CSV table of C-alpha atoms in Angstrom, one decimal:
chain,number,residue,atom,x,y,z
X,22,UNK,CA,107.4,10.3,37.4
X,23,UNK,CA,105.5,8.7,40.3
X,24,UNK,CA,104.6,5.0,40.2
X,25,UNK,CA,101.9,3.4,42.3
X,26,UNK,CA,102.6,0.5,44.6
X,27,UNK,CA,100.0,-1.7,46.1
X,28,UNK,CA,97.5,1.1,46.1
X,29,UNK,CA,99.1,2.6,49.3
X,30,UNK,CA,102.4,4.1,48.4
X,31,UNK,CA,104.3,5.9,45.7
X,32,UNK,CA,108.0,6.1,45.0
X,33,UNK,CA,110.0,9.4,45.0
X,34,UNK,CA,113.6,8.5,44.0
X,35,UNK,CA,114.8,6.6,47.1
X,36,UNK,CA,111.9,7.6,49.3
X,37,UNK,CA,108.6,5.9,49.7
X,38,UNK,CA,105.8,8.4,50.0
X,39,UNK,CA,102.5,7.3,51.4
X,40,UNK,CA,99.0,8.4,50.4
X,41,UNK,CA,98.7,9.9,53.9
X,42,UNK,CA,101.8,12.0,53.4
X,43,UNK,CA,100.6,13.3,50.0
X,44,UNK,CA,97.3,14.1,51.5
X,45,UNK,CA,99.1,16.0,54.3
X,46,UNK,CA,100.9,18.1,51.7
X,47,UNK,CA,97.6,18.8,49.9
X,48,UNK,CA,95.7,19.6,53.1
X,49,UNK,CA,98.2,22.2,54.4
X,50,UNK,CA,98.6,23.9,51.0
X,51,UNK,CA,101.9,22.5,49.8
X,52,UNK,CA,100.4,20.5,46.9
X,53,UNK,CA,97.6,21.6,44.6
X,54,UNK,CA,94.3,19.8,44.9
X,55,UNK,CA,94.5,17.3,42.0
X,56,UNK,CA,93.3,13.8,41.7
X,57,UNK,CA,95.8,11.4,43.2
X,58,UNK,CA,98.0,9.8,40.5
X,59,UNK,CA,97.5,12.7,38.2
X,60,UNK,CA,100.4,13.6,36.0
X,61,UNK,CA,100.7,16.8,38.0
X,62,UNK,CA,102.3,14.8,40.8
X,63,UNK,CA,105.7,14.2,39.4
X,64,UNK,CA,108.7,13.4,41.6
X,65,UNK,CA,109.8,17.0,41.2
X,66,UNK,CA,106.4,18.5,42.3
X,67,UNK,CA,106.4,16.3,45.4
X,68,UNK,CA,110.0,17.1,46.2
X,69,UNK,CA,109.2,20.8,45.9
X,70,UNK,CA,106.2,20.4,48.1
X,71,UNK,CA,108.3,18.6,50.7
X,72,UNK,CA,111.0,21.3,50.4
X,73,UNK,CA,108.3,24.0,51.0
X,74,UNK,CA,107.0,22.2,54.0
X,75,UNK,CA,110.5,21.9,55.4
X,76,UNK,CA,111.2,25.5,54.8
X,77,UNK,CA,108.0,26.6,56.6
X,78,UNK,CA,108.7,24.3,59.6
X,79,UNK,CA,112.3,25.5,59.9
X,80,UNK,CA,114.0,22.4,58.7
X,81,UNK,CA,116.8,22.2,56.1
X,82,UNK,CA,114.9,22.4,52.7
X,83,UNK,CA,116.4,19.2,51.2
X,84,UNK,CA,113.2,17.9,49.5
X,85,UNK,CA,114.0,14.5,51.0
X,86,UNK,CA,111.8,12.7,53.5
X,87,UNK,CA,114.4,12.3,56.3
X,88,UNK,CA,113.4,11.2,59.8
X,89,UNK,CA,113.0,14.8,61.1
X,90,UNK,CA,110.7,15.7,58.2
X,91,UNK,CA,108.6,12.5,58.7
X,92,UNK,CA,108.0,13.5,62.3
X,93,UNK,CA,106.1,16.5,61.0
X,94,UNK,CA,103.4,14.3,59.5
X,95,UNK,CA,102.6,12.8,63.0
X,96,UNK,CA,103.3,15.8,65.2
X,97,UNK,CA,100.4,17.6,67.0
X,98,UNK,CA,99.3,20.7,65.2
X,99,UNK,CA,96.6,23.1,64.2
X,100,UNK,CA,94.3,22.0,61.3
X,101,UNK,CA,94.4,25.3,59.5
X,102,UNK,CA,96.4,25.5,56.2
X,103,UNK,CA,100.0,26.7,56.3
X,104,UNK,CA,99.9,28.1,52.8
X,105,UNK,CA,96.6,29.6,51.9
X,106,UNK,CA,97.5,30.2,48.2
X,107,UNK,CA,100.6,29.7,46.2
X,108,UNK,CA,100.3,33.2,44.6
X,109,UNK,CA,100.6,35.0,47.9
X,110,UNK,CA,103.9,36.4,48.9
X,111,UNK,CA,105.0,34.7,52.1
X,112,UNK,CA,106.1,37.3,54.7
X,113,UNK,CA,106.8,37.3,58.4
X,114,UNK,CA,103.2,37.5,59.3
X,115,UNK,CA,100.2,36.6,57.1
X,116,UNK,CA,96.8,38.2,57.6
X,117,UNK,CA,93.3,37.4,56.6
X,118,UNK,CA,90.9,40.0,58.0
X,119,UNK,CA,90.1,41.5,61.4
X,120,UNK,CA,86.8,42.2,63.1
X,121,UNK,CA,86.9,45.9,62.3
X,122,UNK,CA,86.2,46.9,65.9
X,123,UNK,CA,87.8,46.8,69.3
X,124,UNK,CA,84.9,45.2,71.3
X,125,UNK,CA,84.7,41.4,70.6
X,126,UNK,CA,82.4,38.9,72.4
X,127,UNK,CA,83.1,35.2,73.0
X,128,UNK,CA,81.2,32.2,74.4
X,129,UNK,CA,82.5,28.9,75.7
X,130,UNK,CA,79.8,26.4,74.7
X,131,UNK,CA,81.0,23.3,76.5
X,132,UNK,CA,83.9,21.7,78.2
X,133,UNK,CA,85.8,18.6,77.1
X,134,UNK,CA,85.7,15.1,78.5
X,135,UNK,CA,88.9,15.8,80.4
X,136,UNK,CA,88.5,19.5,81.2
X,137,UNK,CA,85.4,21.0,82.8
X,138,UNK,CA,83.7,24.0,81.3
X,139,UNK,CA,84.5,26.3,84.2
X,140,UNK,CA,88.2,25.7,83.8
X,141,UNK,CA,87.9,26.1,80.0
X,142,UNK,CA,86.3,29.5,80.6
X,143,UNK,CA,89.0,30.6,83.0
X,144,UNK,CA,91.8,29.5,80.6
X,145,UNK,CA,90.1,31.2,77.6
X,146,UNK,CA,89.9,34.5,79.6
X,147,UNK,CA,93.6,34.2,80.3
X,148,UNK,CA,94.4,33.3,76.6
X,149,UNK,CA,92.4,36.3,75.3
X,150,UNK,CA,94.2,38.6,77.7
X,151,UNK,CA,97.5,37.6,76.0
X,152,UNK,CA,96.2,39.1,72.7
X,153,UNK,CA,94.1,42.1,74.0
X,154,UNK,CA,96.9,44.7,74.6
X,155,UNK,CA,98.4,44.4,71.2
X,156,UNK,CA,95.2,45.4,69.4
X,157,UNK,CA,93.6,47.5,72.2
X,158,UNK,CA,90.9,44.9,72.2
X,159,UNK,CA,88.1,44.4,74.8
X,160,UNK,CA,86.7,40.8,75.2
X,161,UNK,CA,83.4,40.1,76.8
X,162,UNK,CA,82.0,36.7,77.7
X,163,UNK,CA,78.4,35.9,76.8
X,164,UNK,CA,76.1,33.0,77.5
X,165,UNK,CA,74.4,33.4,74.1
X,166,UNK,CA,75.4,34.1,70.5
X,167,UNK,CA,78.8,35.7,70.3
X,168,UNK,CA,81.6,36.6,67.8
X,169,UNK,CA,83.9,33.8,68.8
X,170,UNK,CA,82.2,30.5,69.7
X,171,UNK,CA,84.4,28.0,71.6
X,172,UNK,CA,83.4,24.3,71.5
X,173,UNK,CA,84.8,20.7,71.8
X,174,UNK,CA,83.7,18.1,69.2
X,175,UNK,CA,85.1,14.9,67.7
X,176,UNK,CA,85.4,13.4,64.2
X,177,UNK,CA,82.9,14.9,61.7
X,178,UNK,CA,81.3,17.9,63.5
X,179,UNK,CA,79.6,19.6,60.6
X,180,UNK,CA,82.1,22.3,59.5
X,181,UNK,CA,83.6,20.3,56.7
X,182,UNK,CA,86.9,19.8,58.6
X,183,UNK,CA,86.5,16.5,60.6
X,184,UNK,CA,88.9,15.8,63.4
X,185,UNK,CA,91.1,12.7,63.2
X,186,UNK,CA,91.1,11.2,66.7
X,187,UNK,CA,93.9,11.5,69.3
X,188,UNK,CA,97.1,13.2,68.1
X,189,UNK,CA,97.9,15.2,65.0
X,190,UNK,CA,95.1,17.8,64.5
X,191,UNK,CA,94.1,19.1,67.9
X,192,UNK,CA,92.1,22.1,67.0
X,193,UNK,CA,91.2,24.6,64.2
X,194,UNK,CA,89.6,28.0,64.0
X,195,UNK,CA,88.0,30.3,61.5
X,196,UNK,CA,88.8,34.0,60.8
X,197,UNK,CA,86.3,36.8,61.0
X,198,UNK,CA,83.4,37.1,60.5
X,199,UNK,CA,83.0,33.4,61.4
X,200,UNK,CA,85.2,33.2,64.4
X,201,UNK,CA,84.5,29.7,65.6
X,202,UNK,CA,87.1,27.8,67.5
X,203,UNK,CA,86.8,24.0,67.6
X,204,UNK,CA,88.9,21.7,69.8
X,205,UNK,CA,89.1,17.9,69.3
X,206,UNK,CA,87.4,16.2,72.2
X,207,UNK,CA,89.3,13.0,71.5
X,208,UNK,CA,92.4,14.7,72.8
X,209,UNK,CA,93.3,14.4,76.5
X,210,UNK,CA,93.2,18.1,77.4
X,211,UNK,CA,95.0,19.4,80.4
X,212,UNK,CA,96.2,22.4,82.2
X,213,UNK,CA,99.9,23.4,82.4
X,214,UNK,CA,101.1,20.4,80.4
X,215,UNK,CA,104.7,20.3,79.4
X,216,UNK,CA,106.7,18.8,76.5
X,217,UNK,CA,107.2,15.5,78.4
X,218,UNK,CA,103.4,15.0,78.7
X,219,UNK,CA,103.0,13.5,75.2
X,220,UNK,CA,99.5,12.2,76.0
X,221,UNK,CA,98.3,15.4,77.4
X,222,UNK,CA,97.6,18.5,75.3
X,223,UNK,CA,97.8,21.9,77.0
X,224,UNK,CA,94.6,23.8,76.4
X,225,UNK,CA,95.9,27.2,77.1
X,226,UNK,CA,98.8,26.9,74.6
X,227,UNK,CA,96.4,25.7,71.9
X,228,UNK,CA,93.8,28.3,72.7
X,229,UNK,CA,96.3,31.2,72.4
X,230,UNK,CA,97.2,29.9,68.9
X,231,UNK,CA,93.6,29.4,67.8
X,232,UNK,CA,92.6,32.9,69.1
X,233,UNK,CA,95.1,34.3,66.6
X,234,UNK,CA,93.1,32.6,63.8
X,235,UNK,CA,89.8,33.9,65.2
X,236,UNK,CA,91.3,37.4,65.2
X,237,UNK,CA,92.4,37.2,61.6
X,238,UNK,CA,96.0,35.9,61.6
X,239,UNK,CA,97.2,32.9,59.5
X,240,UNK,CA,100.0,30.6,60.2
X,241,UNK,CA,103.6,31.9,60.6
X,242,UNK,CA,106.8,30.2,59.7
X,243,UNK,CA,108.5,31.9,62.6
X,244,UNK,CA,109.3,28.9,64.8
X,245,UNK,CA,109.1,30.8,68.1
X,246,UNK,CA,105.9,32.6,67.2
X,247,UNK,CA,102.5,31.7,68.7
X,248,UNK,CA,101.1,31.3,65.1
X,249,UNK,CA,103.7,28.6,64.2
X,250,UNK,CA,101.4,25.7,63.2
X,251,UNK,CA,102.9,22.9,65.3
X,252,UNK,CA,102.1,22.4,69.0
X,253,UNK,CA,104.6,23.8,71.4
X,254,UNK,CA,104.6,24.5,75.1
X,255,UNK,CA,104.9,26.5,77.2
X,256,UNK,CA,103.2,29.7,75.8
X,257,UNK,CA,103.8,32.7,77.9
X,258,UNK,CA,103.6,35.8,75.6
X,259,UNK,CA,103.4,36.8,71.9
X,260,UNK,CA,106.4,37.0,69.6
X,261,UNK,CA,107.3,40.0,67.6
X,262,UNK,CA,105.8,38.4,64.5
X,263,UNK,CA,102.4,37.9,66.2
X,264,UNK,CA,102.4,41.5,67.5
X,265,UNK,CA,103.2,43.0,64.1
X,266,UNK,CA,100.3,41.1,62.7
X,267,UNK,CA,97.9,42.4,65.4
X,268,UNK,CA,99.2,46.0,64.9
X,269,UNK,CA,98.5,45.6,61.1
X,270,UNK,CA,95.0,44.4,61.8
X,271,UNK,CA,93.8,46.5,64.7
X,272,UNK,CA,96.0,49.5,65.2
X,273,UNK,CA,96.0,52.5,63.0
X,274,UNK,CA,99.1,53.9,64.8
X,275,UNK,CA,101.9,51.8,66.1
X,276,UNK,CA,102.8,51.9,69.8
X,277,UNK,CA,106.2,53.2,70.8
X,278,UNK,CA,109.2,50.9,70.7
X,279,UNK,CA,109.5,51.0,74.5
X,280,UNK,CA,105.9,49.8,74.9
X,281,UNK,CA,106.2,46.9,72.5
X,282,UNK,CA,109.7,45.9,73.4
X,283,UNK,CA,108.6,45.2,77.0
X,284,UNK,CA,106.3,42.4,75.8
X,285,UNK,CA,108.7,40.1,73.9
X,286,UNK,CA,112.4,39.3,73.5
X,287,UNK,CA,113.1,40.4,70.0
X,288,UNK,CA,112.9,44.1,69.5
X,289,UNK,CA,109.9,45.1,67.3
X,290,UNK,CA,109.6,47.8,64.7
X,291,UNK,CA,109.9,51.1,66.5
X,292,UNK,CA,108.6,54.4,65.2
X,293,UNK,CA,109.4,58.1,65.3
X,294,UNK,CA,107.2,61.0,64.3
X,295,UNK,CA,108.1,63.2,61.3
X,296,UNK,CA,107.2,66.8,60.9
X,297,UNK,CA,103.7,65.9,59.6
X,298,UNK,CA,103.2,63.7,62.7
X,299,UNK,CA,103.1,60.6,60.6
X,300,UNK,CA,104.9,57.5,61.9
X,301,UNK,CA,108.0,56.2,60.2
X,302,UNK,CA,109.1,52.6,60.4
X,303,UNK,CA,112.5,52.1,62.1
X,304,UNK,CA,114.8,50.8,59.4
X,305,UNK,CA,116.5,48.5,61.9
X,306,UNK,CA,113.3,46.6,62.6
X,307,UNK,CA,111.3,47.3,59.5
X,308,UNK,CA,109.7,44.3,57.8
X,309,UNK,CA,110.8,45.9,54.5
X,310,UNK,CA,108.9,45.2,51.3
X,311,UNK,CA,111.9,45.1,48.9
X,312,UNK,CA,115.4,46.3,48.2
X,313,UNK,CA,117.1,47.2,45.0
X,314,UNK,CA,120.2,48.8,43.6
X,315,UNK,CA,119.3,51.8,41.4
X,316,UNK,CA,122.0,54.0,39.9
X,317,UNK,CA,124.6,52.4,42.2
X,318,UNK,CA,122.7,53.2,45.3
X,319,UNK,CA,120.7,50.9,47.6
X,320,UNK,CA,116.9,51.7,47.7
X,321,UNK,CA,115.0,50.2,50.6
X,322,UNK,CA,111.2,50.2,50.5
X,323,UNK,CA,108.9,49.8,53.5
X,324,UNK,CA,105.2,50.8,53.5
X,325,UNK,CA,105.0,54.2,51.8
X,326,UNK,CA,108.6,55.1,52.5
X,327,UNK,CA,111.9,54.8,50.7
X,328,UNK,CA,115.5,55.0,52.1
X,329,UNK,CA,118.5,55.6,49.9
X,330,UNK,CA,121.9,54.4,51.0
X,331,UNK,CA,125.0,55.6,49.1
X,332,UNK,CA,127.1,52.8,50.7
X,333,UNK,CA,126.3,50.2,53.3
X,334,UNK,CA,125.2,51.9,56.5
X,335,UNK,CA,125.3,55.4,55.0
X,336,UNK,CA,121.8,56.8,54.5
X,337,UNK,CA,121.7,59.8,52.2
X,338,UNK,CA,120.6,63.1,53.6
X,339,UNK,CA,116.8,63.8,53.4
X,340,UNK,CA,115.7,60.2,53.6
X,341,UNK,CA,113.4,58.5,54.2
X,342,UNK,CA,110.9,60.1,51.8
X,343,UNK,CA,107.5,59.0,50.6
X,344,UNK,CA,108.1,57.0,47.4
X,345,UNK,CA,105.4,59.0,45.6
X,346,UNK,CA,107.6,62.1,46.0
X,347,UNK,CA,110.5,60.2,44.3
X,348,UNK,CA,108.7,58.4,41.4
X,349,UNK,CA,106.9,61.2,39.7
X,350,UNK,CA,103.7,59.9,38.0
X,351,UNK,CA,103.3,56.7,40.0
X,352,UNK,CA,99.6,56.1,40.5
X,353,UNK,CA,98.4,57.3,43.9
X,354,UNK,CA,96.7,53.9,44.7
X,355,UNK,CA,100.2,52.4,45.2
X,356,UNK,CA,100.6,51.7,48.9
X,357,UNK,CA,103.7,49.6,48.8
X,358,UNK,CA,106.4,48.8,46.2
X,359,UNK,CA,107.4,45.1,46.2
X,360,UNK,CA,109.1,44.7,42.9
X,361,UNK,CA,111.4,47.2,41.2
X,362,UNK,CA,114.6,47.1,39.1
X,363,UNK,CA,116.8,49.1,36.8
X,364,UNK,CA,116.8,47.8,33.3
X,365,UNK,CA,119.6,47.7,30.6
X,366,UNK,CA,118.9,51.2,29.3
X,367,UNK,CA,119.0,52.8,32.8
X,368,UNK,CA,115.2,53.1,33.2
X,369,UNK,CA,113.5,52.0,36.5
X,370,UNK,CA,110.6,49.6,36.3
X,371,UNK,CA,108.0,49.0,39.0
X,372,UNK,CA,105.8,46.0,38.8
X,373,UNK,CA,102.2,45.7,40.2
X,374,UNK,CA,100.1,42.6,39.4
X,375,UNK,CA,100.1,42.1,35.7
X,376,UNK,CA,101.2,45.7,35.0
X,377,UNK,CA,104.4,47.6,35.1
X,378,UNK,CA,105.4,51.3,35.2
X,379,UNK,CA,108.6,52.4,33.5
X,380,UNK,CA,110.4,55.6,34.7
X,381,UNK,CA,113.2,57.6,33.1
X,382,UNK,CA,116.6,57.8,34.8
X,383,UNK,CA,115.3,61.0,36.3
X,384,UNK,CA,112.4,59.1,37.9
X,385,UNK,CA,109.6,60.4,35.7
X,386,UNK,CA,106.9,58.0,34.4
X,387,UNK,CA,107.3,57.4,30.6
X,388,UNK,CA,105.5,54.1,30.0
X,389,UNK,CA,102.9,51.7,31.3
X,390,UNK,CA,102.7,48.1,30.1
X,391,UNK,CA,101.8,44.5,30.8
X,392,UNK,CA,104.2,41.8,32.1
X,393,UNK,CA,103.3,39.9,28.9
X,394,UNK,CA,105.7,42.5,27.2
X,395,UNK,CA,108.4,40.5,28.9
X,396,UNK,CA,107.1,37.3,27.4
X,397,UNK,CA,105.6,36.2,30.8
X,398,UNK,CA,102.6,34.0,30.3
X,399,UNK,CA,99.2,35.8,30.8
X,400,UNK,CA,98.2,33.3,33.5
X,401,UNK,CA,100.9,34.7,35.8
X,402,UNK,CA,99.2,37.0,38.3
X,403,UNK,CA,102.2,38.7,39.7
X,404,UNK,CA,106.0,38.9,39.7
X,405,UNK,CA,107.5,39.0,43.2
X,406,UNK,CA,111.1,39.8,42.4
X,407,UNK,CA,113.0,41.1,39.3
X,408,UNK,CA,116.7,41.8,38.8
X,409,UNK,CA,119.3,42.3,36.1
X,410,UNK,CA,122.2,39.9,36.4
X,411,UNK,CA,125.7,41.2,35.8
X,412,UNK,CA,126.9,37.6,35.3
X,413,UNK,CA,125.1,37.2,31.9
X,414,UNK,CA,123.3,40.5,31.4
X,415,UNK,CA,119.9,38.7,31.5
X,416,UNK,CA,116.8,39.8,33.4
X,417,UNK,CA,115.5,37.3,35.9
X,418,UNK,CA,111.8,37.5,36.6
X,419,UNK,CA,110.6,35.6,39.7
X,420,UNK,CA,107.2,34.4,40.7
X,421,UNK,CA,107.5,32.9,44.2
X,422,UNK,CA,108.8,29.4,43.3
X,423,UNK,CA,109.5,29.8,39.6
X,424,UNK,CA,111.7,32.1,37.5
X,425,UNK,CA,112.2,33.2,33.9
X,426,UNK,CA,115.3,34.5,32.1
X,427,UNK,CA,114.7,37.3,29.7
X,428,UNK,CA,117.0,38.8,27.1
X,429,UNK,CA,116.4,42.6,26.9
X,430,UNK,CA,118.6,43.0,23.9
X,431,UNK,CA,116.6,40.7,21.7
X,432,UNK,CA,113.2,41.0,23.5
X,433,UNK,CA,113.0,37.2,23.9
X,434,UNK,CA,112.6,34.7,26.6
X,435,UNK,CA,115.4,32.1,26.9
X,436,UNK,CA,114.3,28.6,26.1
X,437,UNK,CA,113.6,26.1,28.9
X,438,UNK,CA,111.9,28.6,31.2
X,439,UNK,CA,110.3,28.8,33.7
X,440,UNK,CA,112.5,26.9,36.1
X,441,UNK,CA,112.2,26.1,39.8
X,442,UNK,CA,113.7,28.4,42.3
X,443,UNK,CA,115.3,25.4,43.9
X,444,UNK,CA,118.0,25.8,41.2
X,445,UNK,CA,119.4,28.6,43.3
X,446,UNK,CA,120.9,26.1,45.8
X,447,UNK,CA,120.9,27.0,49.5
X,448,UNK,CA,118.8,30.1,48.9
X,449,UNK,CA,115.3,29.8,50.6
X,450,UNK,CA,112.3,31.0,48.6
X,451,UNK,CA,110.1,32.8,47.9
X,452,UNK,CA,112.6,35.7,48.2
X,453,UNK,CA,111.7,39.3,49.1
X,454,UNK,CA,114.4,40.8,46.9
X,455,UNK,CA,117.4,40.0,44.7
X,456,UNK,CA,120.1,42.5,43.7
X,457,UNK,CA,123.6,43.1,42.4
X,458,UNK,CA,125.8,45.1,44.7
X,459,UNK,CA,129.5,45.9,43.7
X,460,UNK,CA,129.6,42.8,41.4
X,461,UNK,CA,128.0,40.3,43.8
X,462,UNK,CA,124.5,38.8,43.8
X,463,UNK,CA,122.5,38.9,47.0
X,464,UNK,CA,119.1,37.4,47.9
X,465,UNK,CA,117.0,38.7,50.8
X,466,UNK,CA,114.2,37.1,52.8
X,467,UNK,CA,112.8,38.3,56.1
X,468,UNK,CA,115.6,39.8,58.2
X,469,UNK,CA,118.4,37.7,56.5
X,470,UNK,CA,120.4,37.8,53.3
X,471,UNK,CA,122.5,35.4,51.3
X,472,UNK,CA,125.5,36.1,49.0
X,473,UNK,CA,125.3,33.9,45.9
X,474,UNK,CA,128.1,32.3,44.0
X,475,UNK,CA,127.2,32.4,40.3
X,476,UNK,CA,129.9,30.0,39.3
X,477,UNK,CA,129.0,27.2,41.7
X,478,UNK,CA,125.3,28.2,41.5
X,479,UNK,CA,124.8,28.1,45.3
X,480,UNK,CA,124.9,30.4,48.3
X,481,UNK,CA,128.2,30.9,50.0
X,482,UNK,CA,128.5,28.6,53.0
X,483,UNK,CA,129.0,31.3,55.6
X,484,UNK,CA,125.6,32.8,54.9
X,485,UNK,CA,122.9,33.9,55.9
X,486,UNK,CA,123.7,37.0,57.8
X,487,UNK,CA,121.4,39.6,59.4
X,488,UNK,CA,120.4,42.3,56.9
X,489,UNK,CA,119.9,45.2,59.3
X,490,UNK,CA,123.3,44.9,61.0
X,491,UNK,CA,125.3,44.4,57.8
X,492,UNK,CA,123.5,46.8,55.4
X,493,UNK,CA,121.9,49.5,57.6
X,494,UNK,CA,123.3,51.7,60.4
X,495,UNK,CA,121.9,49.4,63.1
X,496,UNK,CA,123.5,48.0,66.2
X,497,UNK,CA,123.5,44.2,66.8
X,498,UNK,CA,121.3,43.0,69.6
X,499,UNK,CA,121.7,39.9,71.8
X,500,UNK,CA,119.0,38.1,69.8
X,501,UNK,CA,120.5,38.8,66.4
X,502,UNK,CA,122.2,35.3,66.4
X,503,UNK,CA,118.9,33.7,65.5
X,504,UNK,CA,119.3,35.3,62.1
X,505,UNK,CA,122.4,33.3,61.3
X,506,UNK,CA,120.6,30.2,60.4
X,507,UNK,CA,118.3,29.1,57.6
X,508,UNK,CA,115.2,28.6,59.8
X,509,UNK,CA,113.2,31.4,58.1
X,510,UNK,CA,111.2,34.1,59.9
């Protein structure tokens, strides 16, 4: 448990955690909003919060406040939360809502004490031009009320999110339909600042990031993306992650792979037209929703589509198909499948919210139920991953950072659960999928996967590896090496 010390610090094993650091973890969504000193804040809960922060920032998720982690508390950054809600599944890009139209107006209300208004207007126009092509958007500058209002202010400026003086929080912005962008006037704003200019903050780089919020994107844990929360320069173009978010918000049809590939280093999701002129995600670049082994074959789900692979890199003839054509009786309102597994009696179970749908071995719906049937507490809103372990024949039900172990033979939950996902050592979480393939346990997250050693209860040291190249019939690219580290996309 935590103990208070001199009213300013608390102790976490060998680390001293300050009030300011705990407030940071709360402010950016890593700790729940509880009264300080509440029993909720145990050494474990703060260590888990630190681990989540490290994972999001691309640092080794140790849960310890080492020197690199402590630098994050002081580093320049955006004031918007990193984790909007613990129940949301963290994926490569996180969306709020868009404007619902292509024509968007903006207004620069004032300049800063170090950057005149005319220069701010010119830089804003250039920053908006970075985003415009990826949503087919048209931006128009106004001198009166507009969708996006750009202003400089200091300290408490009336929006409930006061600035903190020079350093740390340099700006924040609000998603549609609010759209306001606020920059801290206590910063020394400049033009074409570089990393060596510690006292100068580059307005263009920060503006490109805040525009992403004003268009409806949240923070990304992709370190090279524009929507990464920490200040970085220079900013020249969007990353794949940013572009995928824009496509999701503003484009009903994806552009061709050639059009998108020209705009960033990593190849984006490409598309081909099927006989019905609908666009199919390219499995090599798909931000797939989940994977699972069913009847000794690998099923890969992305959007409304499913691929079936009989072996690694061998796609069965006739796939991809729409998953509604495979799972007969699945309600039509299903747009994605994020959680699925094959249970002990050979039935296939699809989870959605607090409900599940059970199918026969021939993929016909035979039962609907509630996750409380698995002895999951009613307060749990959603399961994000479920798999049946061949190590102990138990069913593991995962909810982002926690997991339960269920015995299907007795219909009972094992004692001592839920437990924290940190028990699966060296596996980042939340995970997108977990499965058993030819006797081995694998975890998947973003474009990477980990092979797990059940006996030592940790991931094998030579992982992660890139999912598409190892599992799917995809050629490696020069940029694939970035998927060989734990800095999560």
